Tab-separated table of C-alpha atoms in Angstrom:
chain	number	residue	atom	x	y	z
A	10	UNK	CA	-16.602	-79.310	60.394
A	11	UNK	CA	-19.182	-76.484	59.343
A	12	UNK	CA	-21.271	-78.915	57.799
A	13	UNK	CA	-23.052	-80.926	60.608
A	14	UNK	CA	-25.497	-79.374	62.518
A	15	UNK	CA	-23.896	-78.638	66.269
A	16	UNK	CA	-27.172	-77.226	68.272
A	17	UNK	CA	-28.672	-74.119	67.739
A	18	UNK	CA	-27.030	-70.600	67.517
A	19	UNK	CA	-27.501	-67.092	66.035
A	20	UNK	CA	-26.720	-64.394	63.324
A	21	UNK	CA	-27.137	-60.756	63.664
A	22	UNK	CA	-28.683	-59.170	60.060
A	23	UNK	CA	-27.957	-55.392	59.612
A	24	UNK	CA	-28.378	-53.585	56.520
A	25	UNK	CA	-27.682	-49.944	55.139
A	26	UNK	CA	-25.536	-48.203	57.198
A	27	UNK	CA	-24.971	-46.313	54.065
A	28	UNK	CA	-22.815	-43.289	55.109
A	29	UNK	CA	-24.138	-40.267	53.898
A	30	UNK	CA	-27.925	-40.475	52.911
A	31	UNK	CA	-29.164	-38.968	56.633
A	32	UNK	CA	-27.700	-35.407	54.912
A	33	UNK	CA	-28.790	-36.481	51.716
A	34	UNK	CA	-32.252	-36.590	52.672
A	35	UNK	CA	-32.729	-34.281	55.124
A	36	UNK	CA	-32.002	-31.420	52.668
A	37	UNK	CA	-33.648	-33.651	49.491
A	38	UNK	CA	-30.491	-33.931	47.644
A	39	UNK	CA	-29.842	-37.526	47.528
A	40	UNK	CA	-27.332	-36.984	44.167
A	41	UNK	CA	-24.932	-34.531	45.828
A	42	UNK	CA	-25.816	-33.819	49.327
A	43	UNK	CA	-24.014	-36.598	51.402
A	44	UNK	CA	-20.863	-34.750	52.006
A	45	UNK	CA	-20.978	-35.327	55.972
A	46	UNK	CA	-22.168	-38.629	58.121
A	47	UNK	CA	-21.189	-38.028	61.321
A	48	UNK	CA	-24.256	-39.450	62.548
A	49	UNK	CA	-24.269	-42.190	60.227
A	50	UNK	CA	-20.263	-43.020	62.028
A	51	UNK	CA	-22.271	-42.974	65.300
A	52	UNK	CA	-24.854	-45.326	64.566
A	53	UNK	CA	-22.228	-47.505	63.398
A	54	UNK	CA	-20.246	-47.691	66.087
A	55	UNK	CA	-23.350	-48.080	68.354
A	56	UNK	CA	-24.238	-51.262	66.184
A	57	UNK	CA	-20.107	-52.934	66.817
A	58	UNK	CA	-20.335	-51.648	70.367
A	59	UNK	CA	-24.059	-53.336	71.303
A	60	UNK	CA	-22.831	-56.547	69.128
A	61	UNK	CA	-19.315	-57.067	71.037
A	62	UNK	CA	-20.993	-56.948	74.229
A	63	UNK	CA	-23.193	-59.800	73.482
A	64	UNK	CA	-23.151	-63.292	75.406
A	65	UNK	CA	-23.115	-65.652	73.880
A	66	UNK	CA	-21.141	-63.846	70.551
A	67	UNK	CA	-23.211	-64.605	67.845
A	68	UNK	CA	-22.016	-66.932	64.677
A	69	UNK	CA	-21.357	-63.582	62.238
A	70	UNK	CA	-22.104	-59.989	61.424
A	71	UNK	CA	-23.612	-59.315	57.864
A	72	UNK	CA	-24.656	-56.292	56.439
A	73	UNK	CA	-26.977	-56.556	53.891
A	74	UNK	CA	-25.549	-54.059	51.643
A	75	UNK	CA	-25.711	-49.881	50.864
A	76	UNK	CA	-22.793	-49.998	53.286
A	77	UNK	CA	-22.102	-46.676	51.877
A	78	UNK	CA	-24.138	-43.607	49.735
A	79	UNK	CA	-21.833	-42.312	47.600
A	80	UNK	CA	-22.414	-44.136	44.061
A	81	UNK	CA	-19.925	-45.315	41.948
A	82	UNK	CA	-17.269	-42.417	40.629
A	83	UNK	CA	-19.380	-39.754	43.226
A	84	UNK	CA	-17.091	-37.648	45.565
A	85	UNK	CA	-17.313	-38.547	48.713
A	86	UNK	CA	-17.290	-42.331	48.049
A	87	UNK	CA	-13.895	-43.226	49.509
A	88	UNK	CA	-13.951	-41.491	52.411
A	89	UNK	CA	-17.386	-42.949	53.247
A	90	UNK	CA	-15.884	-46.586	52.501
A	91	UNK	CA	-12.533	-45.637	54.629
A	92	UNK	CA	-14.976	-43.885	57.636
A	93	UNK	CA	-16.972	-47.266	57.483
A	94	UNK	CA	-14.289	-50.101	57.678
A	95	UNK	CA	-12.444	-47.903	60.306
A	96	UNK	CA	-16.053	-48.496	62.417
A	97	UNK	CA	-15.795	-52.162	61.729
A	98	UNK	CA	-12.504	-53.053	62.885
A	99	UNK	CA	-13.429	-52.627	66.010
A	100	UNK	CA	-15.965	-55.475	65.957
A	101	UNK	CA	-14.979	-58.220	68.254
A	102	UNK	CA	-11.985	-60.541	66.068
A	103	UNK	CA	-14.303	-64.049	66.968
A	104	UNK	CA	-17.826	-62.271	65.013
A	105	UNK	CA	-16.794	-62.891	61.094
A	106	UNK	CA	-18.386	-59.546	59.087
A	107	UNK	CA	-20.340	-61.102	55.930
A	108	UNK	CA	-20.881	-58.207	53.548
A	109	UNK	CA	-23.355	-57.719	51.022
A	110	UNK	CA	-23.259	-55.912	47.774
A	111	UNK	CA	-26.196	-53.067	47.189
A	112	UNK	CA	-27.369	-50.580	44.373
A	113	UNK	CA	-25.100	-47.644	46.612
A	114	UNK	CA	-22.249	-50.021	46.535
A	115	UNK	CA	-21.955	-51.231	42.782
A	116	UNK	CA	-24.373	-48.707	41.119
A	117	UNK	CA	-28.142	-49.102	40.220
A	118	UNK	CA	-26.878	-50.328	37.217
A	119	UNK	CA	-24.118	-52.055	37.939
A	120	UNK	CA	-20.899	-52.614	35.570
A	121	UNK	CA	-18.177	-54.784	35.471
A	122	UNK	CA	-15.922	-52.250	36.253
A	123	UNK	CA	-18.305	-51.184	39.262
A	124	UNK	CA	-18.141	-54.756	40.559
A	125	UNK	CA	-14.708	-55.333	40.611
A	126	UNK	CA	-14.159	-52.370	42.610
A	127	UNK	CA	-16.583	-53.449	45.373
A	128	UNK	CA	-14.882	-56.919	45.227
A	129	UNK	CA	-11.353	-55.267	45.827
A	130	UNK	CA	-12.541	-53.569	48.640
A	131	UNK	CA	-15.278	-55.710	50.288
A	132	UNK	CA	-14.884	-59.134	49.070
A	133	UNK	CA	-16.678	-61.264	46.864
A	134	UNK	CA	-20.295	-60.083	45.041
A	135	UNK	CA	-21.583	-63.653	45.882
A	136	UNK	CA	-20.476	-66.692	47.645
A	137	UNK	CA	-21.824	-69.163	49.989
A	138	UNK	CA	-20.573	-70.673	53.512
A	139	UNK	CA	-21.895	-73.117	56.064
A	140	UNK	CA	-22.268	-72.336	59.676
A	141	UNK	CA	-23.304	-75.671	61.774
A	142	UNK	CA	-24.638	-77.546	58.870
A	143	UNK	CA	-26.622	-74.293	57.528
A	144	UNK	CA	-26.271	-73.628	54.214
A	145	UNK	CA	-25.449	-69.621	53.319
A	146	UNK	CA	-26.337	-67.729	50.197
A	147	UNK	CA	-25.100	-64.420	49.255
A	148	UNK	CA	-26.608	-62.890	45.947
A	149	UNK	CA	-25.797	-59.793	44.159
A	150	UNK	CA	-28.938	-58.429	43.694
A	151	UNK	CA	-28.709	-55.768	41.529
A	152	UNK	CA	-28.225	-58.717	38.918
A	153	UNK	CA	-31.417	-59.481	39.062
A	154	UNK	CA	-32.372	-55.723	38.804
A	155	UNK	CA	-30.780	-54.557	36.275
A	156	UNK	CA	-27.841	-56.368	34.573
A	157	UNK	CA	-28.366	-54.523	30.866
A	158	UNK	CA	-24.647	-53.245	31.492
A	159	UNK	CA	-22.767	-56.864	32.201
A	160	UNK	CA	-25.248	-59.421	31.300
A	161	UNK	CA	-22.716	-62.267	31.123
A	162	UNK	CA	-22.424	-61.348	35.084
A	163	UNK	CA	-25.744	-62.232	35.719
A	164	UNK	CA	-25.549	-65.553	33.813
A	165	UNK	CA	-23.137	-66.177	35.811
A	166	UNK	CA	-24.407	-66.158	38.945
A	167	UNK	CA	-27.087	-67.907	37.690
A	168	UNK	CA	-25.279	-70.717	36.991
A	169	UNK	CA	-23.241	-70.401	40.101
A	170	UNK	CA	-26.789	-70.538	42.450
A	171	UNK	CA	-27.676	-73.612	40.430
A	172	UNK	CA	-24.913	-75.196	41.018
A	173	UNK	CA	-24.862	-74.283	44.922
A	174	UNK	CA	-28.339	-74.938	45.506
A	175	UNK	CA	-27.351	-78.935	44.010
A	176	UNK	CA	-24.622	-78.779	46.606
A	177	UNK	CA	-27.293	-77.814	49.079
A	178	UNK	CA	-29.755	-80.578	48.074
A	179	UNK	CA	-26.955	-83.299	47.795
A	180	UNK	CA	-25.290	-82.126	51.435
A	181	UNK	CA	-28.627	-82.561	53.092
A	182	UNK	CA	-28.387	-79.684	54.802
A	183	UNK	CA	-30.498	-78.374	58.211
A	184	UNK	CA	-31.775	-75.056	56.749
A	185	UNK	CA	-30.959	-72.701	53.525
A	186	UNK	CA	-30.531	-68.537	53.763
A	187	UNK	CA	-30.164	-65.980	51.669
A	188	UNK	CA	-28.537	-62.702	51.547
A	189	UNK	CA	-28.960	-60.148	49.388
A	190	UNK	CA	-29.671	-56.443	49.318
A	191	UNK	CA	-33.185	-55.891	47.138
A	192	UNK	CA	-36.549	-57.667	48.524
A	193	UNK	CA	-37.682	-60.192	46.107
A	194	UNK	CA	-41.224	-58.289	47.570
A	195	UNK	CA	-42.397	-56.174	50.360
A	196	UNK	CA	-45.552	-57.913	51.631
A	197	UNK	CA	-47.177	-59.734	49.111
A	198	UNK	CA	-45.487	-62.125	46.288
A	199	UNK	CA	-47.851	-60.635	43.864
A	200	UNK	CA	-47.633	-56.710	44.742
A	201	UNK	CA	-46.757	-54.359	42.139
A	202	UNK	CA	-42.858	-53.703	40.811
A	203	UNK	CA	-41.077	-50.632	42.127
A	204	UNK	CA	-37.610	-49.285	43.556
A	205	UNK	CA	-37.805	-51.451	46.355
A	206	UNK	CA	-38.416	-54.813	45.065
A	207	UNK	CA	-38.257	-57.251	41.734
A	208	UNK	CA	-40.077	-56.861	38.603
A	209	UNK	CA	-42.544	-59.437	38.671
A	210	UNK	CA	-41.291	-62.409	35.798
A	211	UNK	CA	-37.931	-62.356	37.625
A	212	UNK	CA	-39.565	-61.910	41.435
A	213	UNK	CA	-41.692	-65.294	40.147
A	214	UNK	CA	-38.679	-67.081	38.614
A	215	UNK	CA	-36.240	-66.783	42.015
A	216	UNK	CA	-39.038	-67.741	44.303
A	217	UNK	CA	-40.289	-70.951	42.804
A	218	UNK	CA	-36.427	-71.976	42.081
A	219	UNK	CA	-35.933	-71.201	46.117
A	220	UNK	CA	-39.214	-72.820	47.403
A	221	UNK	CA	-37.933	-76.065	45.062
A	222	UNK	CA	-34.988	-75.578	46.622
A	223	UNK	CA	-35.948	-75.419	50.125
A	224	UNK	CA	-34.410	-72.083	51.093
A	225	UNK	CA	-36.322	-71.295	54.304
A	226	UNK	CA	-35.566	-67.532	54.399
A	227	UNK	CA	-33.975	-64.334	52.527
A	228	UNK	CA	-33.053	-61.409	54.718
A	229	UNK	CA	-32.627	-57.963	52.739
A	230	UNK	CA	-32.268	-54.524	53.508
A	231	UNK	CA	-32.728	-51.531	50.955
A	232	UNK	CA	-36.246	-50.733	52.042
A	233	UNK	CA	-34.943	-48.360	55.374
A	234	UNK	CA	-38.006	-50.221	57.111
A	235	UNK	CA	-39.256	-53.345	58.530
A	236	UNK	CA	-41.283	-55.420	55.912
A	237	UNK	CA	-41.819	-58.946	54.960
A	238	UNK	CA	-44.614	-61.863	54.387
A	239	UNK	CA	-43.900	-65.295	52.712
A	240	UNK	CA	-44.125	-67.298	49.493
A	241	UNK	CA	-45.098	-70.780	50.274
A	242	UNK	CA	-42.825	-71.505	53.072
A	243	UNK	CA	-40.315	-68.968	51.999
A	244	UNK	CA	-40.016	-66.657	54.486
A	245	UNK	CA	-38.915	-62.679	52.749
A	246	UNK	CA	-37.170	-60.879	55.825
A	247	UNK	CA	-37.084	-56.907	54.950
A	248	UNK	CA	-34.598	-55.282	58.122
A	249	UNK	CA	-34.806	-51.435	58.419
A	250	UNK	CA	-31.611	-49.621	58.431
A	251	UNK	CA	-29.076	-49.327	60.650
A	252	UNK	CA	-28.746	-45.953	59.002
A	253	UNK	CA	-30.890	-43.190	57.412
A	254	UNK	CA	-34.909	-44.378	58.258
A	255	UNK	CA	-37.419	-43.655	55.964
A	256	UNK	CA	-40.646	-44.809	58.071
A	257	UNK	CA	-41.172	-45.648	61.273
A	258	UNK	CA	-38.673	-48.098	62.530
A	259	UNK	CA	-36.039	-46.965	64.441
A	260	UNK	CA	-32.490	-47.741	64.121
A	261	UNK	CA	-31.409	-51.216	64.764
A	262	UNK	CA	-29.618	-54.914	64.025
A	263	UNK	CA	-32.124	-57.945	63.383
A	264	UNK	CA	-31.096	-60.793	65.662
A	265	UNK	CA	-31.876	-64.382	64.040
A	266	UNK	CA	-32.030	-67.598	65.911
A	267	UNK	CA	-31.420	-70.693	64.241
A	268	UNK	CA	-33.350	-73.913	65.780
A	269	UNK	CA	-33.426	-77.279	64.302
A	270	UNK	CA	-37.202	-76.649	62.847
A	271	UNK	CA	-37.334	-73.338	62.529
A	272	UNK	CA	-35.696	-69.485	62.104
A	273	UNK	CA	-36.723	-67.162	64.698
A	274	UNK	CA	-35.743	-63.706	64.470
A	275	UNK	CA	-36.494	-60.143	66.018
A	276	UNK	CA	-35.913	-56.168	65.003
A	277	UNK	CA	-33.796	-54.673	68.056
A	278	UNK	CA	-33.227	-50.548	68.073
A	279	UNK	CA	-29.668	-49.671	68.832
A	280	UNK	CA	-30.469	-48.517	72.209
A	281	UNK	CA	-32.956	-51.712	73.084
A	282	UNK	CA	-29.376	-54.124	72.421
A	283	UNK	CA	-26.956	-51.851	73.789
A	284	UNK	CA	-28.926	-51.464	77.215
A	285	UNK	CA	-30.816	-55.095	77.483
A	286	UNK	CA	-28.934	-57.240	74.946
A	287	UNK	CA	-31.026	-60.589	74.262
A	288	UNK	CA	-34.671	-61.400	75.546
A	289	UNK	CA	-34.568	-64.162	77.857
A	290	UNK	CA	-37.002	-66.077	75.001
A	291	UNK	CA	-34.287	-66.295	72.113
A	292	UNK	CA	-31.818	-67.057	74.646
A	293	UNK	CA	-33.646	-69.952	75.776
A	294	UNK	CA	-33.821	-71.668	72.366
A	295	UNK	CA	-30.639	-70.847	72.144
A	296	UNK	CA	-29.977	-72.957	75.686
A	297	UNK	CA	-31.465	-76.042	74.200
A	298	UNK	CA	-29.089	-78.438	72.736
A	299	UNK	CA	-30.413	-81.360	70.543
């Protein structure tokens, strides 16, 4: 039934709520120091609470990954992960959660081992669904950041994404998205490699197999601010947290409206969606039915 296209509807994107890094940074110890997130358990259930009240409920709830801060083997990790889910299960039973795998969740560089555990507890590392004839990726990123530890992982997906993006071209699908945690850039295709996006041969490699491909948009977190530009009609959506923020932005949950031409999408703070919910603009294309 998911596969034809019904009218248009929308998604809400949020991305690290990652329980523990507000301490962690406030007194510069990201390693150790994220041994309370109270706050973090706040924002949280700020981000359920504005999303249940909305009308209409939107299609799902993913969170592009760094659900949590503790790394892999750290302390405080499964009490973060236990805090979170408790938030969670509060969200309304008709909004599906998608979740996302990042570098917090599965390590920066990632093991088998590391994986599995974040598959026992969250689901899947990758996957893809269909929501009224829209066509759903979501990619473990840290794959394509550093894989030196489980290589044959990486192969793997990278089979797996060929094969889905066939399905995708074959189905004749209405759009394709992507999910993942790390930016395949910040602003510009070309800029420079750091923390916060992919080296460049591998940044090249996944944009020209997406633009081939069609994929209209990835949304990503990781970058605890609003960023983004585009790669010859691939739009690269960077949400700020719903967490810790490292610039600017304030809190919030990225609402994303899906039209028969195009994906239309706005930053909300908390506080903005939990006190006005929904411009009356979105809503409108939301209205129209084809």
């Amino acid at each position: 039934d998911e596969y034809q296209w019904k009218g248009p509807f929308y998604f809400i994107q949020g991305a690290d709520p990652q329980f523990g890094l507000i301490k962690a940074w406030a007194v510069g110890d990201t390693k150790n120091g994220d041994d309370e997130w109270g706050e973090e358990i706040k924002l949280a259930e700020q981000a359920v609470q504005a999303i249940n009240k909305l009308n209409p409920k939107p299609k799902f709830f993913v969170l592009c990954g760094d659900l949590i801060h503790g790394m892999p083997g750290t302390q405080w990790r499964e009490n973060q992960e236990r805090d979170l889910k408790n938030v969670l299960k509060n969200t309304d039973q008709d909004i599906p959660l998608v979740f996302v795998s990042g570098n917090h969740d599965i390590g920066n560089t990632p093991t088998r081992e590391t994986i599995d555990n974040y598959c026992k507890n969250w689901g899947d590392d990758y996957f893809s669904f269909w929501v009224g004839g829209v066509f759903f990726l979501v990619l473990n990123s840290q794959l394509y950041f550093d894989s030196s530890r489980c290589p044959e992982l990486k192969q793997a997906q990278d089979v797996w994404l060929n094969e889905q993006l066939a399905v995708a071209e074959k189905r004749q699908c209405k759009h394709i998205i992507v999910f993942q945690h790390i930016p395949l850039f910040l602003r510009k295709p070309d800029e420079d490699h750091d923390y916060f996006n992919f080296e460049k041969s591998v940044r090249q490699e996944i944009m020209e197999k997406f633009h081939k491909a069609g994929v209209k948009a990835v949304f990503c977190g990781h970058y605890h601010r609003n960023a983004g530009g585009s790669y010859r009609g691939l739009e690269m959506v960077v949400s700020s947290a719903i967490g810790c923020q490292l610039g600017e932005d304030t809190h919030g949950l990225r609402v994303v409206v899906v039209t028969d031409e195009k994906i239309v999408h706005r930053y909300y703070g908390l506080n903005e969606l939990s006190s006005q919910g929904i411009e009356q603009k979105l809503l409108d294309m939301l209205a129209k039915q084809n």
